[in-house]
Amino acid sequence: MTEWLATAIGNVARINPPKPKYSELHDDDLVGFVPMAAVNEVSGEISVVDKRPLGTVRAKSYRTFAPGDVLFAKITPCMENGKSATVPELPNGHGFGSTEFHVLRPSSDIDAEYLWNFLRQKTYRAEAENHMTGSVGQARVPASFLRDSVIPLPPIPEQRRIVEYLASVNDCTRLAAEHLAEARRIVNSANRSLYHSACTGRLTEGWRRENADGADGEIPAGWKTVRIKDIAECLDRLRKPVNNAERAKRKQIVPYYGANGQVGWIDEALFNEPLVLVVEDETFTGRTKPFSYLISGPSWVNNHAHVLRAGDEVSPEALNILLSFYDFIPLTSGSTGRRKLNQRSLLEAELLLPPVLEQQEIVRRVDEGLQNMEQIRDQLDRVTSMLGRTVQAAATKMFRRDLVTPAEVAE
């Protein structure tokens, strides 16, 4: 293997080069413009280059750069999040961008992508964070840190082999991440399917064959059609909204619930029993969350959720399962963005009610299924986290020369 040198970045790249004269351009000629938001912190790519007339930007204090330069965000939290990129082709070969970028212009001794990969390491960004100056929320990496940072410097052909290898690692990781995201979508879809099968009787079809009298007809054996008002009491008259400012004055000891779950705390309880809360006015169209959820113990509920107390024919747990993904949308009124399910429509809604013993089996199976899906999500999260660490580990080892490219092995 060839010997690697080590040198300060300032010896092989110019930091924040001066603004060019633009003598060959006119004010109406287009140039590129890159705001901070255009740099993808995950991929390290510039998502889009805006085009602006030179005359609208040349007199302002924007950073200037050219194709092949490397942009490095200097301000928190953009730097820590990894906002850096190599500059692509630009209109008329000139670009302007956020003043919160440092611009590094590589010399012929260093490949731009090699420099970018080095700056992008988490270990490097962590070190840069330790050298930030300025007030909290406005801290910035000084140009001197970049200039004085020591970088390993193999010959250009070897730099390019390293860039190609890290690109292949990134490509494999990106593909794996896409597969993991698809797996998560499948799990989330299975969540809704689990509830649907519970509410239609498919989940306990085998259980009925072993335990119930009679065979399934149009509806499962032993099930019956009921209205919600037949099996549950509505307690909406007892709920009471309290705004944030008022709640802040009180002790924070009792959960305060709204349409989508707990939204705060309050000092006393309106209820103290198992209840099913159903969305009253929130997002209905395109909703992925359940329409209902179960609460128990001391609680306070505002006026964005209907409050149901399960009757003798249904358990609170079973009622929640039956309502979680009920098709309430046709029963709602109002605009698409903020539809409302009024109390009358809720209570008149019909559903299929299984016998109490089968309800218990449904609750058990749904709980078991949800636990299994949560375990799968945890595993997907761990693998996704491992992917990110794999890319960083490969880069770190490569720059330390603890890892060699396949081309080096072949040599």
Short mmCIF file of C-alpha atoms in Angstrom, two decimals:
data_model
loop_
_atom_site.label_atom_id
_atom_site.label_comp_id
_atom_site.label_asym_id
_atom_site.label_seq_id
_atom_site.Cartn_x
_atom_site.Cartn_y
_atom_site.Cartn_z
CA MET A 1 0.00 0.00 0.00
CA THR A 2 1.17 3.52 -0.77
CA GLU A 3 2.18 5.87 2.00
CA TRP A 4 -0.35 8.44 3.13
CA LEU A 5 0.58 11.98 4.10
CA ALA A 6 -1.26 14.09 6.64
CA THR A 7 -1.81 17.80 6.16
CA ALA A 8 -4.01 20.70 7.22
CA ILE A 9 -7.09 21.18 5.07
CA GLY A 10 -5.98 24.76 4.53
CA ASN A 11 -2.94 23.43 2.65
CA VAL A 12 -5.03 21.60 0.06
CA ALA A 13 -8.24 23.68 -0.08
CA ARG A 14 -9.01 27.37 -0.04
CA ILE A 15 -11.46 28.33 2.70
CA ASN A 16 -14.11 30.90 1.71
CA PRO A 17 -12.40 32.17 -1.45
CA PRO A 18 -13.10 35.83 -2.36
CA LYS A 19 -16.04 36.83 -4.54
CA PRO A 20 -15.13 36.83 -8.24
CA LYS A 21 -15.43 39.92 -10.48
CA TYR A 22 -18.05 38.43 -12.85
CA SER A 23 -16.58 40.60 -15.58
CA GLU A 24 -17.70 38.15 -18.27
CA LEU A 25 -21.35 38.28 -17.17
CA HIS A 26 -24.18 40.83 -17.36
CA ASP A 27 -26.69 41.57 -14.61
CA ASP A 28 -29.46 39.71 -16.43
CA ASP A 29 -27.38 36.53 -16.82
CA LEU A 30 -28.55 33.68 -14.63
CA VAL A 31 -26.49 32.23 -11.78
CA GLY A 32 -27.22 29.47 -9.27
CA PHE A 33 -28.59 30.06 -5.79
CA VAL A 34 -28.49 27.49 -2.96
CA PRO A 35 -30.31 28.25 0.32
CA MET A 36 -29.52 26.16 3.39
CA ALA A 37 -32.81 24.30 3.02
CA ALA A 38 -31.74 22.97 -0.40
CA VAL A 39 -29.00 20.82 1.15
CA ASN A 40 -30.28 17.41 2.18
CA GLU A 41 -28.76 16.55 5.55
CA VAL A 42 -29.29 12.81 5.02
CA SER A 43 -27.93 12.32 1.50
CA GLY A 44 -25.60 15.32 1.46
CA GLU A 45 -26.96 16.40 -1.90
CA ILE A 46 -28.26 19.73 -3.15
CA SER A 47 -31.91 18.99 -3.96
CA VAL A 48 -32.43 21.94 -6.28
CA VAL A 49 -30.40 24.90 -7.53
CA ASP A 50 -32.49 28.04 -7.97
CA LYS A 51 -31.74 30.37 -10.86
CA ARG A 52 -31.50 34.11 -10.26
CA PRO A 53 -30.30 37.06 -12.34
CA LEU A 54 -26.77 38.03 -11.34
CA GLY A 55 -27.87 41.62 -10.72
CA THR A 56 -30.21 40.54 -7.90
CA VAL A 57 -27.49 38.83 -5.84
CA ARG A 58 -24.03 40.17 -6.77
CA ALA A 59 -24.10 43.16 -4.39
CA LYS A 60 -25.36 41.16 -1.41
CA SER A 61 -23.31 39.36 1.22
CA TYR A 62 -24.11 35.81 0.07
CA ARG A 63 -21.43 33.15 -0.04
CA THR A 64 -20.13 32.58 -3.56
CA PHE A 65 -18.97 29.28 -5.00
CA ALA A 66 -18.31 27.34 -8.18
CA PRO A 67 -18.86 23.75 -9.41
CA GLY A 68 -16.62 21.34 -7.51
CA ASP A 69 -16.50 23.43 -4.33
CA VAL A 70 -17.61 21.86 -1.04
CA LEU A 71 -20.26 23.56 1.12
CA PHE A 72 -20.17 22.99 4.89
CA ALA A 73 -22.86 24.45 7.16
CA LYS A 74 -21.23 26.36 9.97
CA ILE A 75 -24.22 27.21 12.19
CA THR A 76 -25.98 25.05 14.77
CA PRO A 77 -27.93 22.80 14.33
CA CYS A 78 -27.35 22.57 10.57
CA MET A 79 -23.71 21.58 11.01
CA GLU A 80 -24.45 18.86 13.57
CA ASN A 81 -27.22 17.50 11.33
CA GLY A 82 -24.81 17.03 8.43
CA LYS A 83 -25.70 19.77 5.97
CA SER A 84 -22.76 19.63 3.56
CA ALA A 85 -22.50 18.98 -0.16
CA THR A 86 -20.32 19.17 -3.23
CA VAL A 87 -21.47 21.84 -5.66
CA PRO A 88 -22.88 20.53 -8.96
CA GLU A 89 -22.90 22.32 -12.31
CA LEU A 90 -24.29 25.86 -12.07
CA PRO A 91 -25.80 28.35 -14.53
CA ASN A 92 -22.88 30.20 -16.08
CA GLY A 93 -20.57 28.40 -13.65
CA HIS A 94 -21.31 30.66 -10.68
CA GLY A 95 -23.32 30.21 -7.49
CA PHE A 96 -24.51 32.16 -4.47
CA GLY A 97 -25.91 30.83 -1.22
CA SER A 98 -26.52 31.18 2.48
CA THR A 99 -23.96 33.13 4.49
CA GLU A 100 -24.10 30.22 6.97
CA PHE A 101 -22.02 28.07 4.61
CA HIS A 102 -18.27 27.75 4.68
CA VAL A 103 -16.97 27.19 1.15
CA LEU A 104 -13.96 24.94 0.55
CA ARG A 105 -12.31 25.03 -2.88
CA PRO A 106 -10.11 21.94 -3.36
CA SER A 107 -6.72 22.21 -4.98
CA SER A 108 -5.41 19.65 -7.48
CA ASP A 109 -4.03 17.66 -4.51
CA ILE A 110 -7.43 16.62 -3.13
CA ASP A 111 -10.58 15.21 -4.64
CA ALA A 112 -13.72 17.21 -3.77
CA GLU A 113 -15.76 14.10 -2.94
CA TYR A 114 -12.93 12.77 -0.77
CA LEU A 115 -12.86 16.07 1.16
CA TRP A 116 -16.67 16.04 1.47
CA ASN A 117 -16.68 12.49 2.85
CA PHE A 118 -14.07 13.46 5.42
CA LEU A 119 -16.02 16.53 6.59
CA ARG A 120 -19.24 14.51 6.73
CA GLN A 121 -18.01 12.03 9.35
CA LYS A 122 -19.92 12.19 12.61
CA THR A 123 -16.65 12.15 14.50
CA TYR A 124 -15.49 15.23 12.59
CA ARG A 125 -18.77 17.05 13.15
CA ALA A 126 -18.60 16.24 16.86
CA GLU A 127 -15.11 17.75 17.01
CA ALA A 128 -16.33 20.80 15.06
CA GLU A 129 -19.15 21.22 17.58
CA ASN A 130 -16.58 21.38 20.39
CA HIS A 131 -14.89 24.30 18.61
CA MET A 132 -18.01 26.37 17.95
CA THR A 133 -18.04 29.99 19.06
CA GLY A 134 -20.92 32.37 19.70
CA SER A 135 -24.08 32.40 21.77
CA VAL A 136 -26.42 29.46 22.36
CA GLY A 137 -28.62 28.94 19.29
CA GLN A 138 -26.28 31.03 17.15
CA ALA A 139 -23.03 29.07 17.61
CA ARG A 140 -20.86 28.67 14.52
CA VAL A 141 -17.80 26.71 13.45
CA PRO A 142 -14.99 29.21 12.77
CA ALA A 143 -13.18 29.04 9.44
CA SER A 144 -9.93 28.53 11.32
CA PHE A 145 -11.13 25.13 12.57
CA LEU A 146 -11.59 23.90 9.01
CA ARG A 147 -8.32 25.44 7.90
CA ASP A 148 -6.30 23.80 10.70
CA SER A 149 -8.02 20.39 10.65
CA VAL A 150 -5.61 17.61 9.70
CA ILE A 151 -6.74 15.29 6.91
CA PRO A 152 -5.06 12.07 5.69
CA LEU A 153 -3.95 12.59 2.11
CA PRO A 154 -3.35 9.52 -0.07
CA PRO A 155 -2.57 9.96 -3.77
CA ILE A 156 -5.47 11.14 -5.95
CA PRO A 157 -6.17 7.69 -7.51
CA GLU A 158 -6.46 6.20 -4.03
CA GLN A 159 -8.70 9.07 -2.89
CA ARG A 160 -11.03 8.29 -5.76
CA ARG A 161 -11.08 4.57 -4.94
CA ILE A 162 -12.08 5.50 -1.37
CA VAL A 163 -14.84 7.77 -2.70
CA GLU A 164 -16.15 4.98 -4.94
CA TYR A 165 -16.09 2.48 -2.08
CA LEU A 166 -17.94 4.79 0.34
CA ALA A 167 -20.47 5.59 -2.42
CA SER A 168 -21.12 1.86 -2.84
CA VAL A 169 -21.59 1.48 0.93
CA ASN A 170 -24.04 4.40 0.86
CA ASP A 171 -25.93 2.92 -2.09
CA CYS A 172 -26.29 -0.45 -0.35
CA THR A 173 -27.36 1.25 2.85
CA ARG A 174 -29.90 3.41 1.04
CA LEU A 175 -31.39 0.34 -0.66
CA ALA A 176 -31.57 -1.48 2.67
CA ALA A 177 -33.23 1.56 4.25
CA GLU A 178 -35.86 1.57 1.50
CA HIS A 179 -36.61 -2.10 2.18
CA LEU A 180 -36.88 -1.37 5.90
CA ALA A 181 -39.26 1.52 5.23
CA GLU A 182 -41.40 -0.78 3.10
CA ALA A 183 -41.38 -3.37 5.88
CA ARG A 184 -42.59 -0.68 8.31
CA ARG A 185 -45.40 0.28 5.93
CA ILE A 186 -46.44 -3.37 5.76
CA VAL A 187 -46.46 -3.62 9.56
CA ASN A 188 -48.55 -0.45 9.84
CA SER A 189 -50.96 -1.81 7.26
CA ALA A 190 -51.15 -5.08 9.20
CA ASN A 191 -52.15 -3.06 12.27
CA ARG A 192 -55.32 -1.83 10.55
CA SER A 193 -55.97 -5.30 9.05
CA LEU A 194 -55.79 -6.82 12.53
CA TYR A 195 -58.58 -4.54 13.77
CA HIS A 196 -60.65 -5.15 10.65
CA SER A 197 -60.41 -8.91 11.02
CA ALA A 198 -61.37 -8.56 14.70
CA CYS A 199 -64.49 -6.52 13.84
CA THR A 200 -65.66 -8.85 11.07
CA GLY A 201 -65.16 -12.11 12.94
CA ARG A 202 -62.30 -13.45 10.83
CA LEU A 203 -59.82 -13.18 13.69
CA THR A 204 -61.80 -15.64 15.84
CA GLU A 205 -63.31 -17.79 13.11
CA GLY A 206 -61.50 -20.91 14.32
CA TRP A 207 -62.36 -20.12 17.94
CA ARG A 208 -66.08 -20.04 17.05
CA ARG A 209 -65.90 -23.44 15.36
CA GLU A 210 -64.58 -24.87 18.61
CA ASN A 211 -66.67 -22.90 21.11
CA ALA A 212 -69.84 -21.44 19.56
CA ASP A 213 -73.12 -23.06 18.64
CA GLY A 214 -74.11 -22.94 14.98
CA ALA A 215 -72.30 -22.03 11.80
CA ASP A 216 -71.51 -18.58 10.43
CA GLY A 217 -74.07 -17.07 8.07
CA GLU A 218 -74.01 -13.55 6.66
CA ILE A 219 -72.74 -12.49 10.07
CA PRO A 220 -70.64 -14.61 12.45
CA ALA A 221 -72.57 -17.05 14.62
CA GLY A 222 -73.67 -15.44 17.89
CA TRP A 223 -72.95 -11.90 16.68
CA LYS A 224 -75.70 -9.28 16.38
CA THR A 225 -76.17 -5.85 14.87
CA VAL A 226 -76.47 -3.06 17.44
CA ARG A 227 -76.28 0.71 17.57
CA ILE A 228 -73.56 2.27 19.70
CA LYS A 229 -76.21 3.86 21.91
CA ASP A 230 -77.51 0.35 22.71
CA ILE A 231 -74.24 -0.78 24.26
CA ALA A 232 -72.62 2.39 25.60
CA GLU A 233 -73.58 5.53 27.52
CA CYS A 234 -72.38 8.88 26.22
CA LEU A 235 -70.90 11.12 28.93
CA ASP A 236 -70.21 14.18 26.76
CA ARG A 237 -72.26 16.35 29.15
CA LEU A 238 -69.52 15.92 31.78
CA ARG A 239 -66.49 16.87 29.69
CA LYS A 240 -65.06 20.38 29.91
CA PRO A 241 -62.39 22.22 27.90
CA VAL A 242 -59.71 24.22 29.74
CA ASN A 243 -57.22 26.29 27.76
CA ASN A 244 -53.44 25.99 28.06
CA ALA A 245 -53.01 29.20 30.01
CA GLU A 246 -55.56 28.18 32.63
CA ARG A 247 -54.14 24.64 32.97
CA ALA A 248 -50.66 26.09 33.47
CA LYS A 249 -51.90 27.78 36.66
CA ARG A 250 -53.02 24.48 38.17
CA LYS A 251 -51.18 21.46 39.55
CA GLN A 252 -50.14 18.98 36.87
CA ILE A 253 -51.33 15.69 38.34
CA VAL A 254 -54.27 14.38 36.24
CA PRO A 255 -54.03 13.49 32.52
CA TYR A 256 -55.93 15.91 30.24
CA TYR A 257 -57.23 14.23 27.04
CA GLY A 258 -58.30 15.48 23.61
CA ALA A 259 -59.14 14.01 20.22
CA ASN A 260 -55.84 12.20 19.67
CA GLY A 261 -54.77 11.26 23.20
CA GLN A 262 -53.31 13.04 26.18
CA VAL A 263 -52.56 16.69 25.44
CA GLY A 264 -51.55 17.90 28.91
CA TRP A 265 -52.18 17.77 32.64
CA ILE A 266 -54.62 19.34 35.08
CA ASP A 267 -55.24 19.44 38.81
CA GLU A 268 -58.38 17.32 39.24
CA ALA A 269 -60.43 14.59 37.55
CA LEU A 270 -63.76 14.64 35.78
CA PHE A 271 -63.75 10.85 35.43
CA ASN A 272 -62.21 7.88 37.22
CA GLU A 273 -63.09 4.72 35.29
CA PRO A 274 -62.30 2.89 32.04
CA LEU A 275 -63.70 4.94 29.12
CA VAL A 276 -63.51 4.94 25.34
CA LEU A 277 -62.83 8.31 23.72
CA VAL A 278 -63.86 8.88 20.08
CA VAL A 279 -62.65 11.71 17.86
CA GLU A 280 -65.27 14.46 17.50
CA ASP A 281 -63.62 17.14 15.39
CA GLU A 282 -60.20 16.46 13.96
CA THR A 283 -58.66 15.08 10.79
CA PHE A 284 -60.90 12.33 9.42
CA THR A 285 -60.08 12.16 5.70
CA GLY A 286 -56.75 10.42 5.13
CA ARG A 287 -56.41 9.62 8.82
CA THR A 288 -54.03 6.79 9.77
CA LYS A 289 -54.48 6.96 13.54
CA PRO A 290 -57.35 5.07 15.21
CA PHE A 291 -60.60 6.99 15.69
CA SER A 292 -60.86 5.87 19.32
CA TYR A 293 -58.64 5.08 22.29
CA LEU A 294 -59.02 3.64 25.77
CA ILE A 295 -58.32 5.51 29.01
CA SER A 296 -58.64 4.52 32.67
CA GLY A 297 -58.09 6.02 36.11
CA PRO A 298 -58.46 9.71 37.02
CA SER A 299 -58.87 11.80 33.86
CA TRP A 300 -60.17 15.03 32.37
CA VAL A 301 -61.52 15.18 28.79
CA ASN A 302 -61.99 18.28 26.63
CA ASN A 303 -64.71 18.82 24.02
CA HIS A 304 -62.76 17.39 21.07
CA ALA A 305 -63.48 13.76 22.00
CA HIS A 306 -66.75 11.97 22.68
CA VAL A 307 -66.77 10.04 25.97
CA LEU A 308 -68.30 6.55 26.02
CA ARG A 309 -68.91 4.29 29.03
CA ALA A 310 -69.26 0.64 28.00
CA GLY A 311 -72.50 -1.08 29.05
CA ASP A 312 -73.09 -4.61 30.31
CA GLU A 313 -72.92 -6.22 26.85
CA VAL A 314 -69.46 -5.02 25.93
CA SER A 315 -66.14 -4.50 27.71
CA PRO A 316 -64.34 -1.16 27.35
CA GLU A 317 -61.45 -2.96 25.63
CA ALA A 318 -63.74 -4.66 23.11
CA LEU A 319 -65.66 -1.43 22.45
CA ASN A 320 -62.42 0.37 21.69
CA ILE A 321 -61.39 -2.34 19.22
CA LEU A 322 -64.77 -2.16 17.47
CA LEU A 323 -64.52 1.63 17.09
CA SER A 324 -60.80 2.16 16.44
CA PHE A 325 -61.06 1.92 12.65
CA TYR A 326 -64.84 2.18 12.20
CA ASP A 327 -65.78 3.96 8.97
CA PHE A 328 -66.98 7.18 10.60
CA ILE A 329 -66.10 9.44 7.65
CA PRO A 330 -69.52 9.09 5.87
CA LEU A 331 -71.16 10.11 9.17
CA THR A 332 -69.19 13.34 9.52
CA SER A 333 -70.02 16.86 8.33
CA GLY A 334 -68.00 19.98 7.59
CA SER A 335 -64.95 20.76 5.45
CA THR A 336 -62.43 18.11 4.40
CA GLY A 337 -59.70 19.49 6.63
CA ARG A 338 -61.81 19.74 9.77
CA ARG A 339 -64.80 17.43 9.71
CA LYS A 340 -67.02 16.82 12.74
CA LEU A 341 -68.63 13.66 14.08
CA ASN A 342 -71.61 14.84 16.08
CA GLN A 343 -72.99 12.94 19.05
CA ARG A 344 -76.20 11.81 17.34
CA SER A 345 -74.34 10.33 14.33
CA LEU A 346 -71.95 8.51 16.66
CA LEU A 347 -74.64 6.96 18.82
CA GLU A 348 -76.83 5.93 15.89
CA ALA A 349 -73.93 4.16 14.13
CA GLU A 350 -74.41 0.41 13.76
CA LEU A 351 -71.81 -2.30 14.35
CA LEU A 352 -71.55 -6.04 14.79
CA LEU A 353 -71.29 -7.10 18.44
CA PRO A 354 -69.78 -10.49 19.35
CA PRO A 355 -70.79 -12.40 22.52
CA VAL A 356 -68.93 -11.52 25.72
CA LEU A 357 -66.78 -14.68 25.71
CA GLU A 358 -65.70 -14.04 22.13
CA GLN A 359 -65.01 -10.40 22.98
CA GLN A 360 -62.53 -11.62 25.57
CA GLU A 361 -60.80 -13.80 22.97
CA ILE A 362 -60.75 -10.93 20.47
CA VAL A 363 -59.16 -8.59 23.03
CA ARG A 364 -56.54 -11.22 23.87
CA ARG A 365 -55.66 -11.83 20.22
CA VAL A 366 -55.56 -8.15 19.30
CA ASP A 367 -53.31 -7.38 22.28
CA GLU A 368 -51.03 -10.25 21.29
CA GLY A 369 -50.93 -9.08 17.68
CA LEU A 370 -50.15 -5.47 18.67
CA GLN A 371 -47.34 -6.63 20.95
CA ASN A 372 -45.85 -8.70 18.12
CA MET A 373 -46.03 -5.75 15.71
CA GLU A 374 -44.42 -3.45 18.27
CA GLN A 375 -41.57 -5.94 18.64
CA ILE A 376 -41.15 -5.96 14.86
CA ARG A 377 -41.07 -2.14 14.80
CA ASP A 378 -38.43 -2.14 17.53
CA GLN A 379 -36.34 -4.58 15.50
CA LEU A 380 -36.74 -2.42 12.38
CA ASP A 381 -35.65 0.64 14.40
CA ARG A 382 -32.55 -1.18 15.66
CA VAL A 383 -31.57 -2.34 12.17
CA THR A 384 -32.15 1.16 10.75
CA SER A 385 -29.93 2.61 13.47
CA MET A 386 -27.28 0.00 12.72
CA LEU A 387 -27.30 1.01 9.04
CA GLY A 388 -26.45 4.59 9.91
CA ARG A 389 -23.65 3.47 12.20
CA THR A 390 -22.32 1.12 9.51
CA VAL A 391 -21.84 3.97 7.02
CA GLN A 392 -20.13 6.14 9.63
CA ALA A 393 -17.95 3.27 10.81
CA ALA A 394 -16.85 2.51 7.24
CA ALA A 395 -15.88 6.15 6.67
CA THR A 396 -14.03 6.46 9.97
CA LYS A 397 -12.10 3.23 9.43
CA MET A 398 -11.30 4.19 5.86
CA PHE A 399 -9.80 7.52 6.85
CA ARG A 400 -7.84 5.86 9.67
CA ARG A 401 -6.74 3.22 7.18
CA ASP A 402 -8.15 0.49 9.39
CA LEU A 403 -10.15 -0.60 6.34
CA VAL A 404 -8.91 -0.98 2.78
CA THR A 405 -10.86 -0.86 -0.46
CA PRO A 406 -11.30 -4.03 -2.57
CA ALA A 407 -8.96 -2.47 -5.13
CA GLU A 408 -6.19 -2.21 -2.53
CA VAL A 409 -6.71 -5.82 -1.56
CA ALA A 410 -6.36 -6.82 -5.21
CA GLU A 411 -3.07 -4.96 -5.41
#
